[in-house]
Short mmCIF file of C-alpha atoms in Angstrom, two decimals:
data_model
loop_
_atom_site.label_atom_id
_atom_site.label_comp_id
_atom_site.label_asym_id
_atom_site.label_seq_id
_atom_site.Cartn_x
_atom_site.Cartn_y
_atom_site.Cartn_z
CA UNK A 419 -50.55 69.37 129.12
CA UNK A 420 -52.85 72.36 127.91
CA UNK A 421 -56.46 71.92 128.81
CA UNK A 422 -57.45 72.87 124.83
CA UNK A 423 -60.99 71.66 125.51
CA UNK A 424 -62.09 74.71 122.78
CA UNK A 425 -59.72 73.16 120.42
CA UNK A 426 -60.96 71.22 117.30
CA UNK A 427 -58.28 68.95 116.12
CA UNK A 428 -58.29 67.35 112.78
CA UNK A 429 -55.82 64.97 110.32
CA UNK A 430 -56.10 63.59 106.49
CA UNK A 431 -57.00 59.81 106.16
CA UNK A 432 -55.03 58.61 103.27
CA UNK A 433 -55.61 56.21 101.29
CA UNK A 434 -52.98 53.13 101.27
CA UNK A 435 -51.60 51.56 97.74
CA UNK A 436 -49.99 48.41 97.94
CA UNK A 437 -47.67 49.01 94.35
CA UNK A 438 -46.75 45.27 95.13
CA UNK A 439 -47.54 42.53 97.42
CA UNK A 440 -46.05 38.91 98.08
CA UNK A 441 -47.68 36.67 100.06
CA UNK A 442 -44.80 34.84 101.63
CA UNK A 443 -46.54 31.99 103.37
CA UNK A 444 -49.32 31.33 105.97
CA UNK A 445 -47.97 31.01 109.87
CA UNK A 446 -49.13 28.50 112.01
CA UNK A 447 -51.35 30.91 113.62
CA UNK A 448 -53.08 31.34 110.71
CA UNK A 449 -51.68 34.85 109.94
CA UNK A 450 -50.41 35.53 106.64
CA UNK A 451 -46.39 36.49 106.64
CA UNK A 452 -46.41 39.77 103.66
CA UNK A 453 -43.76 41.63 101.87
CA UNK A 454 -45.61 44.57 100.42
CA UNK A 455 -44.44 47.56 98.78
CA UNK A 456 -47.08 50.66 100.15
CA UNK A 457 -47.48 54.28 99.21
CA UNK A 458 -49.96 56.93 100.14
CA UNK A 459 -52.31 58.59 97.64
CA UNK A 460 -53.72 62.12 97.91
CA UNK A 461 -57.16 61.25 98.49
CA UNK A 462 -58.61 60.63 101.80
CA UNK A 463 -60.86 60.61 104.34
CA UNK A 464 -61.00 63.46 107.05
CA UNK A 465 -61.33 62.88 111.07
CA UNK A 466 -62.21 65.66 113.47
CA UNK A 467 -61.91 65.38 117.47
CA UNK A 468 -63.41 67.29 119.57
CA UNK A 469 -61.12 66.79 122.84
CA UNK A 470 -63.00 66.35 126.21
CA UNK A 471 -66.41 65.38 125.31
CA UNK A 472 -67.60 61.86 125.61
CA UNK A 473 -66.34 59.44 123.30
CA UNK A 474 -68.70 58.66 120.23
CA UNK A 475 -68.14 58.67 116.69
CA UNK A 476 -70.17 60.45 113.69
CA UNK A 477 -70.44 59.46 109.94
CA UNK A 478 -70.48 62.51 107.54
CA UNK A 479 -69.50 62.92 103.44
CA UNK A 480 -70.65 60.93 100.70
CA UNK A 481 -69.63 57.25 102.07
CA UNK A 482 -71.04 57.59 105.30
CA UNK A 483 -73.79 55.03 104.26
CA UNK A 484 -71.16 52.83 104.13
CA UNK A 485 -69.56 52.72 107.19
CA UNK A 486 -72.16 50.44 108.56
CA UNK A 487 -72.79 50.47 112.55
CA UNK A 488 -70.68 53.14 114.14
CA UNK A 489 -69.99 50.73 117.17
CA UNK A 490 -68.03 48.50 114.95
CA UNK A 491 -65.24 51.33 113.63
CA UNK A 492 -62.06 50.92 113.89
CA UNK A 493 -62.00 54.37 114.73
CA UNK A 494 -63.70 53.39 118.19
CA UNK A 495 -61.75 50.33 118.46
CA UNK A 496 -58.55 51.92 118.63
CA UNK A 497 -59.39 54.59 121.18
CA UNK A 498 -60.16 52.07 123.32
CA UNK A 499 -57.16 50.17 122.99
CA UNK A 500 -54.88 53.28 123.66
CA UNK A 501 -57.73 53.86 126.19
CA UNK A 502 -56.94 50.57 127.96
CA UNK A 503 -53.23 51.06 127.72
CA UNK A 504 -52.39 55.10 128.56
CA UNK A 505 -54.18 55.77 131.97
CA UNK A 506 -56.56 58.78 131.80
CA UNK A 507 -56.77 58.81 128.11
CA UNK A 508 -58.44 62.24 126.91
CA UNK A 509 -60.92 61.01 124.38
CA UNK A 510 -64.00 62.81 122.36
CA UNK A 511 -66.06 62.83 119.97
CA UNK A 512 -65.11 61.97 116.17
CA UNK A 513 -66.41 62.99 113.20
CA UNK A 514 -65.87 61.26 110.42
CA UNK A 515 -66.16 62.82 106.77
CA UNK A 516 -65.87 59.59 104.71
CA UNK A 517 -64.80 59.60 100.90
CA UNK A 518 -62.64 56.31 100.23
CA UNK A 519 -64.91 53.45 99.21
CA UNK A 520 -64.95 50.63 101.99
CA UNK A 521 -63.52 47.18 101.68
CA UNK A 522 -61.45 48.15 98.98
CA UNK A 523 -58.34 47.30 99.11
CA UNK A 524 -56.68 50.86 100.03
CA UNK A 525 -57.14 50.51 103.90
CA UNK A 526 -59.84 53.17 104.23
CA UNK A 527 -60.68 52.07 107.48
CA UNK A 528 -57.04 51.27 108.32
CA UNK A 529 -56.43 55.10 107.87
CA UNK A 530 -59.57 56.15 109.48
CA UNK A 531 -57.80 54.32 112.85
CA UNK A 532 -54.56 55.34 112.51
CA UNK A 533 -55.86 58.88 112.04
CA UNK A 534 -57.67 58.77 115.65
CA UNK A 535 -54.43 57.24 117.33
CA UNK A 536 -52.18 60.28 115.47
CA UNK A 537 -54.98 62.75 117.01
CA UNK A 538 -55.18 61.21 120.00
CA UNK A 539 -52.03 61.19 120.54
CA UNK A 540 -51.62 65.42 119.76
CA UNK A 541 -54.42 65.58 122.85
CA UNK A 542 -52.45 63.60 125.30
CA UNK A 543 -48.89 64.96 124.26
CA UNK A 544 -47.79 61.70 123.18
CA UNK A 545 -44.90 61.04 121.06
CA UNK A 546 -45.36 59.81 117.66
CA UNK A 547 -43.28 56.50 118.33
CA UNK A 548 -44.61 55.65 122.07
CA UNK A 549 -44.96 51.99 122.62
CA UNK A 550 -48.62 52.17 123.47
CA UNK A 551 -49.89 54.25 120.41
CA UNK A 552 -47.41 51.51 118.30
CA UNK A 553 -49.40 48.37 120.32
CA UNK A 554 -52.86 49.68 119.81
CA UNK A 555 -52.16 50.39 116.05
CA UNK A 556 -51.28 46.84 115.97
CA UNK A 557 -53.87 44.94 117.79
CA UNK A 558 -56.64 47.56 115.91
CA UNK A 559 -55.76 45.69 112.75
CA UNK A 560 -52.88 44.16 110.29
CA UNK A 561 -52.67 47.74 108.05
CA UNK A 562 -53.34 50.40 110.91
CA UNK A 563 -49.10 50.08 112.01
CA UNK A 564 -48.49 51.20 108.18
CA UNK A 565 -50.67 53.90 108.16
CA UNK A 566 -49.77 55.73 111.46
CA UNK A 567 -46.91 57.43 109.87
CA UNK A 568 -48.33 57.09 106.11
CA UNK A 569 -44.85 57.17 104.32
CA UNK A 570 -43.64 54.64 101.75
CA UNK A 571 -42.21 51.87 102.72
CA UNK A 572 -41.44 48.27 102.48
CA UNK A 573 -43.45 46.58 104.87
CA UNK A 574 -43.27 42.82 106.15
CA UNK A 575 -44.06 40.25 108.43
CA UNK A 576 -47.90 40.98 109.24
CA UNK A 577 -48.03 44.33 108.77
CA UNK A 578 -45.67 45.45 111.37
CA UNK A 579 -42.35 45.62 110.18
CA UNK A 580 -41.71 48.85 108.08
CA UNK A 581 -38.86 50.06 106.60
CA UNK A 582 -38.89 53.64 105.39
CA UNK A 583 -38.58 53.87 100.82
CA UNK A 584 -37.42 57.17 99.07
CA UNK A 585 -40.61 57.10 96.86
CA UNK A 586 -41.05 60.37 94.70
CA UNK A 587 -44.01 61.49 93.61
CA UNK A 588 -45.80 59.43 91.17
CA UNK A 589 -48.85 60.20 88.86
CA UNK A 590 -51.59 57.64 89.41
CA UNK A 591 -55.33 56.81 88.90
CA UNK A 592 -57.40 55.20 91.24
CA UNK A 593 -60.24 53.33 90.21
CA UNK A 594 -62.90 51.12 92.34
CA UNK A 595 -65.85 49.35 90.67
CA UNK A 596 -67.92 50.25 93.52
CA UNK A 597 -68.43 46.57 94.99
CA UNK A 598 -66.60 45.60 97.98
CA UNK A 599 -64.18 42.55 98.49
CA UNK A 600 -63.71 40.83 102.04
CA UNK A 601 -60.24 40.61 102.36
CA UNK A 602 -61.09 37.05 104.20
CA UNK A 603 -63.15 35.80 101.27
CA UNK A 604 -59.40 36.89 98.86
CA UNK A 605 -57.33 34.94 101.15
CA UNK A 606 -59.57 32.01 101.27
CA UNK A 607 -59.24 31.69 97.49
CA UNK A 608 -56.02 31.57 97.69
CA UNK A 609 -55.91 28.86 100.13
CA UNK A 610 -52.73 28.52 101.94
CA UNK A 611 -52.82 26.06 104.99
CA UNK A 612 -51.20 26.99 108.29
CA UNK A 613 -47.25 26.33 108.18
CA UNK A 614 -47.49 26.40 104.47
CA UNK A 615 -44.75 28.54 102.22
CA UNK A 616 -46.44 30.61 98.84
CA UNK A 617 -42.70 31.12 97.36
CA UNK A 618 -39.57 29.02 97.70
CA UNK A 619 -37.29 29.92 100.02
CA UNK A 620 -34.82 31.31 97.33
CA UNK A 621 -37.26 33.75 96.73
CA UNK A 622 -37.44 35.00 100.47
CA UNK A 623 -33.55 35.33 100.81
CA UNK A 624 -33.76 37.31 97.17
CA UNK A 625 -35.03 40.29 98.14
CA UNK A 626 -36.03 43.19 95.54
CA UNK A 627 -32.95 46.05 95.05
CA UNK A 628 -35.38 49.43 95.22
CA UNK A 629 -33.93 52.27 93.60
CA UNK A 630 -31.83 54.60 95.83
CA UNK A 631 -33.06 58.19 96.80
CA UNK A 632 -32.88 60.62 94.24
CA UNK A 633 -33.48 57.72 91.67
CA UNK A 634 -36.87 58.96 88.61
CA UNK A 635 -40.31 58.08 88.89
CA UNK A 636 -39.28 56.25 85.98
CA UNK A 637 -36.95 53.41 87.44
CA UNK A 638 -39.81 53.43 90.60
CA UNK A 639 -42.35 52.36 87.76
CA UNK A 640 -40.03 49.50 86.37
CA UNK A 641 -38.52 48.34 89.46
CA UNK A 642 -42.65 47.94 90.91
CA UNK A 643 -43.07 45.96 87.37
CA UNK A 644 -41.07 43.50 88.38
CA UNK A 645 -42.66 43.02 91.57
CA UNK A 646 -46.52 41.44 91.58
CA UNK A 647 -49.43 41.18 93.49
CA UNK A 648 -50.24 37.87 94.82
CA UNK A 649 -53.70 38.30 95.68
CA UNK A 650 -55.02 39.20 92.40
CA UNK A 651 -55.47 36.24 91.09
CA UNK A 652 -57.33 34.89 93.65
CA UNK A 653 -59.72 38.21 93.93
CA UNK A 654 -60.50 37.67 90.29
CA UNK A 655 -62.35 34.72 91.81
CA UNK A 656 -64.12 36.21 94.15
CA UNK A 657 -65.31 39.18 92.27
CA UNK A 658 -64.69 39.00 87.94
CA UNK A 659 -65.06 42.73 87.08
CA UNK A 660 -60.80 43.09 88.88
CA UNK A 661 -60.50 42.18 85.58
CA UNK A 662 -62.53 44.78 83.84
CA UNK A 663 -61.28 47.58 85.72
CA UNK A 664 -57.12 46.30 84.95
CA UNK A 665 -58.23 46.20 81.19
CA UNK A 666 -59.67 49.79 81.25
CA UNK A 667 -56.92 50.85 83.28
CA UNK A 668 -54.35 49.10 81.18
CA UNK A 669 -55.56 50.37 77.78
CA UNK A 670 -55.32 54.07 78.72
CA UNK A 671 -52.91 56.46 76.56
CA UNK A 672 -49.52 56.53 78.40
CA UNK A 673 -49.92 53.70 81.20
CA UNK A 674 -47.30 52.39 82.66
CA UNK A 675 -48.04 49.88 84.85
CA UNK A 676 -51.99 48.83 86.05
CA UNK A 677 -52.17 46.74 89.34
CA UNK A 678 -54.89 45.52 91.80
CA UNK A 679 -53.85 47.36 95.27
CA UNK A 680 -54.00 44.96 98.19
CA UNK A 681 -56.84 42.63 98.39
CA UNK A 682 -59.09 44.50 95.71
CA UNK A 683 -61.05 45.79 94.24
CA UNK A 684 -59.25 49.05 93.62
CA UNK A 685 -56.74 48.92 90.97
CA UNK A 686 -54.38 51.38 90.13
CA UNK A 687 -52.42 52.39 87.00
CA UNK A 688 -48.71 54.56 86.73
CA UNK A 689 -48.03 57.39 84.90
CA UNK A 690 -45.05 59.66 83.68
CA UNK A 691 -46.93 62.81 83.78
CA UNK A 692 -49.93 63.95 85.48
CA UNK A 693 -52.19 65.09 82.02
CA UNK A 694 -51.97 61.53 81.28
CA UNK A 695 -52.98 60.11 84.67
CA UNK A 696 -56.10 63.29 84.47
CA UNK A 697 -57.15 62.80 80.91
CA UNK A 698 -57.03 58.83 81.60
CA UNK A 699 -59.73 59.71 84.45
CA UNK A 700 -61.94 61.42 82.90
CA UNK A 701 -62.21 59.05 79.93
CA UNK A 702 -62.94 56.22 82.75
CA UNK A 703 -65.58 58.78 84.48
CA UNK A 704 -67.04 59.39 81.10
CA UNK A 705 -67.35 55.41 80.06
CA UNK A 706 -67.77 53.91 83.92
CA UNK A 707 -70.13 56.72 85.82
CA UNK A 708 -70.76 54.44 88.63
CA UNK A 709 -66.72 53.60 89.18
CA UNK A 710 -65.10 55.23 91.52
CA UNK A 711 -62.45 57.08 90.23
CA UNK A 712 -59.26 59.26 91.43
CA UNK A 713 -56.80 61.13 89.72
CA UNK A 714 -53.73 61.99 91.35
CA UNK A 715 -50.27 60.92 92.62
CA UNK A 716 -48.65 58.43 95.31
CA UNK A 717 -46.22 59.13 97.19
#
């Protein structure tokens, strides 16, 4: 292993779409079993390590107000579960240059974590698929497994089942209203007891036919139509303006499809060409100044 102290080592945070999301029932240990279509969008957060110096964490970029107390990121929390489980761990100190909005729904922190196990991991010479960095990802939190390798994919279980999708690129925009949703508070609301089944078991055994590689952003679009998001309606509960930002998103010129992405409140809406996804943003920017809003592509 090179000593690389001099070396600065750095990796792209992206944010995490969940096109659709079924949940299939609540376990007995209170965990929530998920079958979730994800993809990665083009906008992200960036994390820095600086190998060899003590461990400790730094908030930088326009949503570093957010981040609340440094000693409660995930960030930290993983290091020092790969920390407890890969003997003489080289750590150091993390700089974080923040740009998703928290608590939204797109695993921001999620990707901030899985970030500082992927960097970690380049400083120790660690495969991508060792056991440990796998275990850590897992125990950090349900969405860090799906963002460690940040490809599409159809994940189940709790988060830690994934099964690679041939996504292609798809023109999107992003839009939070700037007020966060605890993803506790959305799965409260919709108020599954332990043991208890959301969907019949028909629907389990009936699993969605994705299109095969190769297949148009086209048949992606209708084939994630068909599919839902089960925590919407019970977000709409917990914060009304999901609603406002789906009808803004859903009137736009040349929309496809306009979703909530996992537990709100970002919401996304499909395109067939990127100058409809761009001019769609700016005409949000222009009417919603304090949304967040992205223009882009998932993929």
């Amino acid at each position: 292993m090179s000593n690389g102290s001099a070396i600065t080592l750095s990796d792209l945070a992206r944010a995490k779409v969940n096109l659709t999301l079924r949940v299939v029932g609540r376990r007995v240990d209170g965990y929530h079993d998920l079958e979730s279509v994800v993809a990665f969008a083009d906008c992200a957060d960036r994390l820095t390590l600086h190998p060899g110096e003590d461990l400790g964490l730094v908030t930088v970029g326009p949503g570093a107000q957010d981040c609340g107390d440094t000693a409660d990121n995930l960030v930290l929390k993983a290091t020092r579960l790969l920390a407890e489980r890969v003997p003489g761990l080289r750590t150091g100190a993390f700089v974080l240059d923040k740009h998703l909005p928290v608590a939204a729904g797109i695993g921001g922190g999620s990707a901030d974590a899985a970030a500082a196990l992927r960097l970690l991991a380049r400083a120790n010479d660690l495969a991508s698929d060792d056991p440990r960095l796998i275990e850590a990802a897992r125990l950090t939190g349900a969405d860090v497994p799906v963002c460690l390798p940040s490809q599409p994919c159809v994940m189940t279980g709790v988060g830690d089942n994934l099964s690679p999708l041939p996504l292609p690129r798809l023109p999107a925009v992003l839009v939070n209203p700037r007020l966060p949703v605890a993803t506790k508070d959305v799965f409260t609301a919709l108020g599954l007891r332990a043991g208890q089944l959301n969907v019949g078991i028909a629907d389990v055994l009936r699993s969605t036919g994705w299109p095969k590689d190769g297949a148009s952003a086209a048949d992606w679009i209708k084939a994630v139509a068909r599919g839902t998001n089960d925590l919407e309606a019970p977000a709409l509960k917990v914060e009304p303006v999901v609603g406002e930002v789906l009808q803004a998103l859903g009137a736009l010129p040349g929309v496809q499809l306009a979703r909530m992405s996992g537990s709100g409140a970002t919401c996304f809406a499909l395109f067939e060409d990127d100058a409809d996804a761009a001019a769609g943003a700016e005409a949000l920017k222009a009417a919603h100044p304090g949304w967040w809003v992205h223009a882009g592509a998932l993929s």
